[in-house]
């Protein structure tokens, strides 16, 4: 392979610099969580301030010497920067400290490589890694920059580096073709759901907000869920029942993070298509996290980047069990529509409120009325019972059967059409919904 991944348990020095020229800083705490998620063992945290990054080493000469001493003191095998480094900066720092260097993008790519479980997920991660590493190939072949020579090898040819780049481009082209095939298969599935008018609910949110735990609770599934960053990479779809809507699809998706590498956004675009074409987004938020407002902004930024910012959103404030006195509830806007649900995915508190809110948002077009049936309309009555739409039944003094019916208007119209009945049988002319 063209890239290496750190082995679990490597002793690592973490480096975070406060850059006065940048308003949107990375989080040192998040870097530590990312390193632990990757399997590293952080033994020291080097911090400092910079007005501008050093073009050669990113950090200044003094910090470079301090970093070299920390690496020797702890016998660290890895140094992780909480910043994006250029290939030259990585090379130069490695040469000075005699230890492997990884930047934030490389660290996130490595975590993705560990978490990918499906064939599609592995292809997407490999594509992102190859794209990232294509500019770093020189690191492994500095001794083979010259063209091949010797008996039988003299004359025009390509360097080892050029050979690797050609092979890498061929591999990336192959992956693109395979992912395109996967994308077409996903598109077929989405088109089938649209034809059947099955709504899709997509769980989105910052990494480790509790999306997979909520997904498992709502669908009684066993999707991998853990208290770590990027526990979920591969999208998982399950059917759920929503009271007035009927069958719906719930999708669990990859979590977002601050400054998610653009290469990953591109590589996972086929996966994120589930989010773009969803009927409703459930934005899961860790309400116990002090940085939740920054996380909300970052998720909204990624949604804009992938073109999903026009999809309706219901905020789901998760982990209320970690806040003393916090009870499940639904927050509504001035029009009375649900905009936020407070719940706990671990204990199940408030999950009924989530279904209630989803039901309100999706079931705007519901037929709920009494229908009088003659004895000859037994087939219509049977079909209404089959669909689970009958809430009550009674017989009036004239012998007519009075049913209280609640179902989607589109389903009622389809049923009337299949039975060859007039639409105004249930919908007065002045109230026709078409």
CSV table of C-alpha atoms in Angstrom, one decimal:
chain,number,residue,atom,x,y,z
A,1,UNK,CA,0.0,0.0,0.0
A,2,UNK,CA,1.1,3.6,-0.5
A,3,UNK,CA,0.5,4.6,3.1
A,4,UNK,CA,1.2,3.4,6.6
A,5,UNK,CA,-1.0,3.4,9.6
A,6,UNK,CA,0.2,3.7,13.1
A,7,UNK,CA,0.0,0.6,15.2
A,8,UNK,CA,-2.2,0.7,18.3
A,9,UNK,CA,-0.7,2.0,21.4
A,10,UNK,CA,2.1,4.2,19.9
A,11,UNK,CA,3.4,6.8,22.3
A,12,UNK,CA,2.6,10.1,20.8
A,13,UNK,CA,3.5,13.8,21.5
A,14,UNK,CA,0.6,16.1,20.7
A,15,UNK,CA,1.3,19.6,19.3
A,16,UNK,CA,-1.2,22.5,19.3
A,17,UNK,CA,-0.3,26.1,18.5
A,18,UNK,CA,-2.6,29.0,19.0
A,19,UNK,CA,-2.4,31.0,15.8
A,20,UNK,CA,-3.2,34.7,16.4
A,21,UNK,CA,-3.9,35.1,12.6
A,22,UNK,CA,-6.7,32.5,12.7
A,23,UNK,CA,-10.0,33.2,14.4
A,24,UNK,CA,-11.4,29.7,14.1
A,25,UNK,CA,-8.9,27.6,16.2
A,26,UNK,CA,-8.9,23.8,16.5
A,27,UNK,CA,-9.7,22.3,19.9
A,28,UNK,CA,-6.7,20.7,21.9
A,29,UNK,CA,-9.2,18.5,23.8
A,30,UNK,CA,-10.5,17.2,20.5
A,31,UNK,CA,-7.0,16.4,19.3
A,32,UNK,CA,-6.5,14.2,22.3
A,33,UNK,CA,-9.8,12.4,21.7
A,34,UNK,CA,-8.8,11.9,18.1
A,35,UNK,CA,-5.4,10.5,19.0
A,36,UNK,CA,-7.0,8.1,21.6
A,37,UNK,CA,-9.6,7.0,19.0
A,38,UNK,CA,-6.8,6.2,16.6
A,39,UNK,CA,-5.2,4.0,19.2
A,40,UNK,CA,-2.3,6.3,20.2
A,41,UNK,CA,-1.0,6.8,23.7
A,42,UNK,CA,-0.6,10.6,24.3
A,43,UNK,CA,2.3,11.1,26.7
A,44,UNK,CA,2.8,14.9,26.4
A,45,UNK,CA,1.1,18.0,25.0
A,46,UNK,CA,3.2,20.7,23.5
A,47,UNK,CA,1.4,24.0,23.3
A,48,UNK,CA,2.4,27.6,22.4
A,49,UNK,CA,1.5,30.6,20.4
A,50,UNK,CA,2.4,31.7,16.8
A,51,UNK,CA,1.6,34.8,14.9
A,52,UNK,CA,2.2,32.9,11.6
A,53,UNK,CA,3.2,29.4,10.9
A,54,UNK,CA,6.9,28.9,10.1
A,55,UNK,CA,7.1,28.0,6.3
A,56,UNK,CA,9.8,25.3,7.0
A,57,UNK,CA,8.8,23.7,10.3
A,58,UNK,CA,5.4,25.2,11.0
A,59,UNK,CA,6.6,25.8,14.6
A,60,UNK,CA,9.5,28.1,15.6
A,61,UNK,CA,13.1,26.9,16.2
A,62,UNK,CA,12.7,27.0,20.0
A,63,UNK,CA,9.6,24.9,20.0
A,64,UNK,CA,11.3,22.5,17.5
A,65,UNK,CA,14.1,21.9,20.0
A,66,UNK,CA,11.6,21.5,22.8
A,67,UNK,CA,9.7,19.0,20.7
A,68,UNK,CA,12.9,17.1,19.9
A,69,UNK,CA,13.7,16.8,23.7
A,70,UNK,CA,10.2,15.6,24.5
A,71,UNK,CA,10.5,12.9,21.8
A,72,UNK,CA,13.8,11.6,23.2
A,73,UNK,CA,12.6,11.9,26.8
A,74,UNK,CA,9.5,9.7,26.2
A,75,UNK,CA,10.9,7.6,23.4
A,76,UNK,CA,7.8,8.6,21.4
A,77,UNK,CA,7.3,7.0,18.0
A,78,UNK,CA,4.8,9.6,16.7
A,79,UNK,CA,4.2,13.3,16.8
A,80,UNK,CA,0.7,14.5,16.0
A,81,UNK,CA,0.0,18.2,15.0
A,82,UNK,CA,-3.4,19.7,15.5
A,83,UNK,CA,-3.0,21.5,12.2
A,84,UNK,CA,-2.7,20.8,8.5
A,85,UNK,CA,1.0,20.6,7.5
A,86,UNK,CA,2.5,20.8,4.0
A,87,UNK,CA,4.4,17.7,2.8
A,88,UNK,CA,7.6,19.7,3.1
A,89,UNK,CA,6.9,20.7,6.7
A,90,UNK,CA,6.2,17.1,7.7
A,91,UNK,CA,9.5,16.0,6.0
A,92,UNK,CA,11.5,18.8,7.7
A,93,UNK,CA,10.2,18.2,11.2
A,94,UNK,CA,10.7,14.4,10.8
A,95,UNK,CA,14.3,14.9,9.8
A,96,UNK,CA,14.9,17.2,12.8
A,97,UNK,CA,13.3,15.1,15.5
A,98,UNK,CA,13.9,11.7,14.1
A,99,UNK,CA,10.3,10.6,14.6
A,100,UNK,CA,7.2,10.1,12.4
A,101,UNK,CA,5.0,13.1,12.1
A,102,UNK,CA,1.2,13.1,11.4
A,103,UNK,CA,-1.0,16.2,10.8
A,104,UNK,CA,-4.7,16.5,11.7
A,105,UNK,CA,-5.9,15.4,8.3
A,106,UNK,CA,-3.7,12.3,8.3
A,107,UNK,CA,-4.9,11.4,11.8
A,108,UNK,CA,-8.6,11.6,10.8
A,109,UNK,CA,-7.9,9.6,7.7
A,110,UNK,CA,-6.2,6.9,9.8
A,111,UNK,CA,-9.3,6.7,12.1
A,112,UNK,CA,-11.5,6.4,9.1
A,113,UNK,CA,-9.3,3.6,7.8
A,114,UNK,CA,-9.7,1.7,11.1
A,115,UNK,CA,-13.5,2.2,11.3
A,116,UNK,CA,-14.5,1.4,7.7
A,117,UNK,CA,-16.3,-2.0,7.7
A,118,UNK,CA,-18.1,-2.3,4.3
A,119,UNK,CA,-16.5,-2.6,0.9
A,120,UNK,CA,-17.8,0.8,-0.1
A,121,UNK,CA,-16.5,2.4,3.1
A,122,UNK,CA,-13.0,0.9,2.6
A,123,UNK,CA,-12.9,2.2,-1.0
A,124,UNK,CA,-13.9,5.7,0.0
A,125,UNK,CA,-11.3,5.8,2.8
A,126,UNK,CA,-8.6,4.4,0.5
A,127,UNK,CA,-9.5,7.0,-2.2
A,128,UNK,CA,-9.1,9.9,0.4
A,129,UNK,CA,-5.9,8.5,1.7
A,130,UNK,CA,-4.3,8.0,-1.7
A,131,UNK,CA,-5.3,11.6,-2.6
A,132,UNK,CA,-3.7,12.9,0.6
A,133,UNK,CA,-0.6,10.8,0.2
A,134,UNK,CA,0.0,11.5,-3.5
A,135,UNK,CA,1.8,14.7,-2.5
A,136,UNK,CA,3.8,12.9,0.1
A,137,UNK,CA,5.3,10.0,-1.9
A,138,UNK,CA,8.6,11.7,-2.1
A,139,UNK,CA,9.2,10.9,1.6
A,140,UNK,CA,9.7,7.2,0.9
A,141,UNK,CA,11.8,7.5,-2.3
A,142,UNK,CA,14.3,10.3,-1.7
A,143,UNK,CA,17.1,7.8,-2.4
A,144,UNK,CA,15.5,6.8,-5.8
A,145,UNK,CA,14.9,10.2,-7.3
A,146,UNK,CA,17.3,9.5,-10.1
A,147,UNK,CA,16.3,7.6,-13.2
A,148,UNK,CA,17.1,3.9,-13.3
A,149,UNK,CA,20.6,3.1,-14.6
A,150,UNK,CA,22.8,0.1,-15.2
A,151,UNK,CA,23.2,-2.4,-18.0
A,152,UNK,CA,20.0,-2.8,-19.9
A,153,UNK,CA,18.4,0.1,-18.0
A,154,UNK,CA,20.1,3.1,-19.4
A,155,UNK,CA,18.4,5.7,-21.6
A,156,UNK,CA,15.1,7.6,-21.2
A,157,UNK,CA,12.9,6.2,-18.5
A,158,UNK,CA,11.0,7.2,-15.4
A,159,UNK,CA,12.1,7.6,-11.9
A,160,UNK,CA,10.8,5.3,-9.1
A,161,UNK,CA,8.8,8.3,-7.9
A,162,UNK,CA,7.2,8.7,-11.3
A,163,UNK,CA,6.4,5.0,-11.4
A,164,UNK,CA,4.6,5.2,-8.1
A,165,UNK,CA,2.6,8.2,-9.1
A,166,UNK,CA,1.5,6.5,-12.3
A,167,UNK,CA,0.4,3.4,-10.3
A,168,UNK,CA,-1.3,5.6,-7.7
A,169,UNK,CA,-3.3,7.5,-10.4
A,170,UNK,CA,-4.3,4.1,-12.0
A,171,UNK,CA,-5.5,2.9,-8.6
A,172,UNK,CA,-7.5,6.0,-7.9
A,173,UNK,CA,-9.1,5.8,-11.3
A,174,UNK,CA,-10.1,2.2,-10.6
A,175,UNK,CA,-11.6,3.2,-7.2
A,176,UNK,CA,-13.6,6.1,-8.8
A,177,UNK,CA,-15.1,3.6,-11.3
A,178,UNK,CA,-16.1,1.2,-8.5
A,179,UNK,CA,-17.6,3.9,-6.4
A,180,UNK,CA,-19.5,5.2,-9.4
A,181,UNK,CA,-21.1,1.8,-9.6
A,182,UNK,CA,-22.0,1.9,-5.9
A,183,UNK,CA,-23.5,5.4,-6.4
A,184,UNK,CA,-25.7,4.2,-9.2
A,185,UNK,CA,-27.0,1.3,-7.0
A,186,UNK,CA,-27.8,3.7,-4.2
A,187,UNK,CA,-29.6,6.0,-6.7
A,188,UNK,CA,-31.8,3.1,-7.8
A,189,UNK,CA,-32.7,2.4,-4.2
A,190,UNK,CA,-33.5,6.1,-3.5
A,191,UNK,CA,-35.6,6.3,-6.7
A,192,UNK,CA,-37.6,3.2,-5.6
A,193,UNK,CA,-38.3,4.7,-2.2
A,194,UNK,CA,-39.4,7.9,-3.9
A,195,UNK,CA,-41.8,6.1,-6.2
A,196,UNK,CA,-43.2,4.3,-3.1
A,197,UNK,CA,-43.3,7.7,-1.4
A,198,UNK,CA,-41.4,6.3,1.6
A,199,UNK,CA,-40.0,9.2,3.7
A,200,UNK,CA,-36.3,9.1,4.8
A,201,UNK,CA,-35.1,10.4,8.1
A,202,UNK,CA,-31.4,10.9,8.2
A,203,UNK,CA,-29.4,11.2,11.5
A,204,UNK,CA,-26.7,13.8,11.3
A,205,UNK,CA,-24.6,15.5,13.9
A,206,UNK,CA,-21.1,16.0,15.3
A,207,UNK,CA,-19.1,12.9,15.9
A,208,UNK,CA,-19.8,11.1,19.2
A,209,UNK,CA,-23.1,13.0,19.7
A,210,UNK,CA,-24.9,9.6,20.1
A,211,UNK,CA,-26.4,9.1,16.7
A,212,UNK,CA,-25.8,5.3,16.6
A,213,UNK,CA,-27.0,4.8,20.1
A,214,UNK,CA,-30.3,6.6,19.2
A,215,UNK,CA,-30.5,4.7,15.9
A,216,UNK,CA,-30.2,1.4,17.8
A,217,UNK,CA,-32.8,2.4,20.3
A,218,UNK,CA,-35.3,3.5,17.7
A,219,UNK,CA,-34.8,0.5,15.4
A,220,UNK,CA,-33.8,-2.2,17.9
A,221,UNK,CA,-30.7,-2.8,15.8
A,222,UNK,CA,-27.2,-3.5,16.9
A,223,UNK,CA,-25.2,-1.0,14.9
A,224,UNK,CA,-21.7,-0.5,16.3
A,225,UNK,CA,-21.8,2.4,18.9
A,226,UNK,CA,-19.0,3.5,21.2
A,227,UNK,CA,-17.9,6.5,23.2
A,228,UNK,CA,-15.3,7.5,20.6
A,229,UNK,CA,-14.9,9.7,17.6
A,230,UNK,CA,-16.1,8.3,14.2
A,231,UNK,CA,-17.5,5.1,15.6
A,232,UNK,CA,-19.8,5.0,12.5
A,233,UNK,CA,-18.6,5.5,8.9
A,234,UNK,CA,-20.8,3.3,6.8
A,235,UNK,CA,-24.5,4.4,6.4
A,236,UNK,CA,-27.0,2.0,7.8
A,237,UNK,CA,-30.7,2.0,6.7
A,238,UNK,CA,-33.6,0.5,8.7
A,239,UNK,CA,-37.4,0.6,8.5
A,240,UNK,CA,-39.4,2.2,11.2
A,241,UNK,CA,-43.1,2.9,11.7
A,242,UNK,CA,-44.4,6.4,12.2
A,243,UNK,CA,-48.0,6.6,13.4
A,244,UNK,CA,-49.7,8.8,10.8
A,245,UNK,CA,-47.0,8.3,8.1
A,246,UNK,CA,-46.6,4.6,8.1
A,247,UNK,CA,-43.3,3.1,7.0
A,248,UNK,CA,-40.3,5.3,6.9
A,249,UNK,CA,-36.5,4.8,6.5
A,250,UNK,CA,-34.1,5.8,9.2
A,251,UNK,CA,-30.5,6.4,8.1
A,252,UNK,CA,-27.4,6.5,10.4
A,253,UNK,CA,-24.6,8.5,8.8
A,254,UNK,CA,-21.0,9.4,9.4
A,255,UNK,CA,-20.4,12.1,12.1
A,256,UNK,CA,-19.0,15.5,11.2
A,257,UNK,CA,-16.1,17.3,12.8
A,258,UNK,CA,-14.5,20.7,12.8
A,259,UNK,CA,-12.7,21.3,9.5
A,260,UNK,CA,-13.6,17.9,8.2
A,261,UNK,CA,-10.9,17.3,5.5
A,262,UNK,CA,-12.3,18.3,2.1
A,263,UNK,CA,-10.9,15.0,0.6
A,264,UNK,CA,-13.2,13.1,3.0
A,265,UNK,CA,-16.2,15.2,2.1
A,266,UNK,CA,-15.5,14.4,-1.6
A,267,UNK,CA,-14.8,10.7,-1.0
A,268,UNK,CA,-17.9,10.2,1.1
A,269,UNK,CA,-20.2,12.2,-1.2
A,270,UNK,CA,-22.0,9.0,-2.3
A,271,UNK,CA,-22.7,8.1,1.4
A,272,UNK,CA,-23.7,11.7,2.3
A,273,UNK,CA,-26.3,11.6,-0.6
A,274,UNK,CA,-28.6,9.9,1.9
A,275,UNK,CA,-28.5,13.2,3.9
A,276,UNK,CA,-28.9,15.4,0.8
A,277,UNK,CA,-32.1,13.6,-0.4
A,278,UNK,CA,-33.6,13.0,3.1
A,279,UNK,CA,-37.2,14.1,3.8
A,280,UNK,CA,-36.2,15.2,7.3
A,281,UNK,CA,-32.8,15.6,9.1
A,282,UNK,CA,-32.6,14.7,12.7
A,283,UNK,CA,-29.6,16.8,14.0
A,284,UNK,CA,-28.4,14.9,17.1
A,285,UNK,CA,-26.6,17.3,19.6
A,286,UNK,CA,-24.8,16.4,22.7
A,287,UNK,CA,-26.5,18.8,25.1
A,288,UNK,CA,-23.9,18.0,27.8
A,289,UNK,CA,-21.0,19.2,25.7
A,290,UNK,CA,-19.7,22.7,26.5
A,291,UNK,CA,-18.7,23.2,22.9
A,292,UNK,CA,-22.2,22.2,21.5
A,293,UNK,CA,-22.8,25.6,19.9
A,294,UNK,CA,-19.5,25.4,17.9
A,295,UNK,CA,-20.4,21.8,17.0
A,296,UNK,CA,-23.9,22.9,15.7
A,297,UNK,CA,-22.2,25.6,13.6
A,298,UNK,CA,-19.8,23.1,12.1
A,299,UNK,CA,-22.5,20.6,11.2
A,300,UNK,CA,-24.5,23.3,9.5
A,301,UNK,CA,-21.3,24.3,7.6
A,302,UNK,CA,-20.8,20.8,6.3
A,303,UNK,CA,-24.5,20.5,5.4
A,304,UNK,CA,-24.1,23.6,3.3
A,305,UNK,CA,-21.0,22.2,1.7
A,306,UNK,CA,-22.7,19.0,0.6
A,307,UNK,CA,-25.9,20.9,-0.5
A,308,UNK,CA,-28.2,19.6,2.3
A,309,UNK,CA,-28.9,23.0,3.9
A,310,UNK,CA,-32.4,23.2,2.3
A,311,UNK,CA,-33.6,19.9,3.9
A,312,UNK,CA,-36.0,20.4,6.9
A,313,UNK,CA,-34.2,19.9,10.3
A,314,UNK,CA,-35.4,18.7,13.7
A,315,UNK,CA,-32.8,19.2,16.5
A,316,UNK,CA,-32.5,16.3,18.9
A,317,UNK,CA,-30.7,17.3,22.1
A,318,UNK,CA,-29.3,14.0,23.4
A,319,UNK,CA,-27.8,12.9,26.7
A,320,UNK,CA,-30.2,14.7,29.1
A,321,UNK,CA,-29.4,11.9,31.5
A,322,UNK,CA,-26.0,13.6,32.1
A,323,UNK,CA,-27.7,16.9,33.2
A,324,UNK,CA,-29.3,16.9,36.6
A,325,UNK,CA,-33.0,17.9,36.5
A,326,UNK,CA,-33.3,18.0,32.7
A,327,UNK,CA,-36.6,16.4,31.6
A,328,UNK,CA,-37.7,15.2,28.1
A,329,UNK,CA,-39.7,17.8,26.2
A,330,UNK,CA,-40.5,19.2,22.8
A,331,UNK,CA,-39.7,22.9,22.0
A,332,UNK,CA,-41.9,24.5,19.4
A,333,UNK,CA,-41.7,27.7,17.3
A,334,UNK,CA,-44.3,30.5,17.1
A,335,UNK,CA,-46.4,28.5,14.7
A,336,UNK,CA,-46.5,25.5,17.1
A,337,UNK,CA,-44.3,23.3,15.0
A,338,UNK,CA,-41.7,21.1,16.7
A,339,UNK,CA,-38.1,22.4,16.3
A,340,UNK,CA,-36.3,20.6,19.1
A,341,UNK,CA,-36.7,17.4,21.2
A,342,UNK,CA,-34.8,16.7,24.4
A,343,UNK,CA,-34.1,13.0,25.1
A,344,UNK,CA,-31.7,10.4,26.2
A,345,UNK,CA,-30.7,7.7,23.7
A,346,UNK,CA,-29.1,5.6,26.4
A,347,UNK,CA,-32.1,5.4,28.8
A,348,UNK,CA,-34.9,5.9,26.2
A,349,UNK,CA,-36.4,8.9,28.0
A,350,UNK,CA,-38.2,11.1,25.4
A,351,UNK,CA,-38.0,8.7,22.5
A,352,UNK,CA,-41.9,8.8,22.3
A,353,UNK,CA,-41.6,12.6,22.1
A,354,UNK,CA,-39.3,12.2,19.1
A,355,UNK,CA,-41.8,10.0,17.3
A,356,UNK,CA,-44.5,12.6,18.2
A,357,UNK,CA,-42.5,15.4,16.7
A,358,UNK,CA,-41.5,13.5,13.6
A,359,UNK,CA,-45.1,12.5,13.1
A,360,UNK,CA,-46.3,16.1,13.3
A,361,UNK,CA,-43.6,17.3,10.8
A,362,UNK,CA,-44.2,14.5,8.3
A,363,UNK,CA,-47.9,14.0,8.6
A,364,UNK,CA,-49.1,17.4,7.5
A,365,UNK,CA,-51.4,15.8,4.9
A,366,UNK,CA,-53.6,13.5,7.1
A,367,UNK,CA,-57.2,12.5,6.6
A,368,UNK,CA,-58.9,12.3,10.0
A,369,UNK,CA,-62.7,12.2,9.8
A,370,UNK,CA,-65.8,10.1,10.2
A,371,UNK,CA,-66.9,8.0,7.1
A,372,UNK,CA,-70.4,6.6,6.8
A,373,UNK,CA,-70.6,3.3,5.0
A,374,UNK,CA,-73.6,1.5,3.6
A,375,UNK,CA,-73.8,-2.3,4.0
A,376,UNK,CA,-72.7,-2.7,0.3
A,377,UNK,CA,-69.4,-1.1,1.0
A,378,UNK,CA,-67.9,-3.9,3.0
A,379,UNK,CA,-64.8,-4.2,0.8
A,380,UNK,CA,-64.0,-0.5,1.5
A,381,UNK,CA,-64.4,-1.2,5.3
A,382,UNK,CA,-62.2,-4.2,5.1
A,383,UNK,CA,-59.4,-2.3,3.3
A,384,UNK,CA,-59.5,0.5,5.9
A,385,UNK,CA,-59.1,-2.1,8.7
A,386,UNK,CA,-56.2,-3.8,6.8
A,387,UNK,CA,-54.4,-0.5,6.6
A,388,UNK,CA,-54.8,0.1,10.3
A,389,UNK,CA,-56.7,3.4,9.7
A,390,UNK,CA,-59.8,2.7,11.7
A,391,UNK,CA,-59.9,4.3,15.2
A,392,UNK,CA,-63.5,3.4,16.1
A,393,UNK,CA,-66.7,2.0,14.7
A,394,UNK,CA,-70.4,2.4,15.5
A,395,UNK,CA,-73.7,1.9,13.8
A,396,UNK,CA,-76.3,4.7,13.6
A,397,UNK,CA,-80.1,4.5,13.8
A,398,UNK,CA,-80.3,4.1,10.0
A,399,UNK,CA,-78.0,1.1,10.0
A,400,UNK,CA,-75.0,2.9,8.4
A,401,UNK,CA,-71.6,2.0,9.7
A,402,UNK,CA,-69.7,5.1,11.0
A,403,UNK,CA,-65.9,4.7,11.0
A,404,UNK,CA,-63.5,7.2,12.5
A,405,UNK,CA,-60.6,7.0,10.1
A,406,UNK,CA,-57.1,8.5,10.3
A,407,UNK,CA,-54.6,7.9,7.5
A,408,UNK,CA,-52.5,9.8,4.9
A,409,UNK,CA,-54.6,11.6,2.3
A,410,UNK,CA,-52.5,10.1,-0.5
A,411,UNK,CA,-53.2,6.6,0.9
A,412,UNK,CA,-56.9,7.3,1.1
A,413,UNK,CA,-56.9,8.6,-2.5
A,414,UNK,CA,-55.0,5.5,-3.7
A,415,UNK,CA,-57.5,3.3,-1.9
A,416,UNK,CA,-60.5,5.0,-3.5
A,417,UNK,CA,-58.9,4.8,-6.9
A,418,UNK,CA,-58.2,1.0,-6.6
A,419,UNK,CA,-61.8,0.3,-5.5
A,420,UNK,CA,-63.1,2.5,-8.4
A,421,UNK,CA,-64.8,4.9,-6.0
A,422,UNK,CA,-65.3,8.6,-6.5
A,423,UNK,CA,-62.9,10.9,-4.7
A,424,UNK,CA,-65.7,13.0,-3.3
A,425,UNK,CA,-66.9,9.9,-1.5
A,426,UNK,CA,-64.6,11.0,1.4
A,427,UNK,CA,-63.5,14.4,0.3
A,428,UNK,CA,-66.2,17.1,-0.2
A,429,UNK,CA,-65.6,19.0,-3.5
A,430,UNK,CA,-64.7,22.2,-1.7
A,431,UNK,CA,-62.1,20.4,0.4
A,432,UNK,CA,-60.5,18.3,-2.3
A,433,UNK,CA,-56.7,18.2,-1.6
A,434,UNK,CA,-55.6,18.0,-5.3
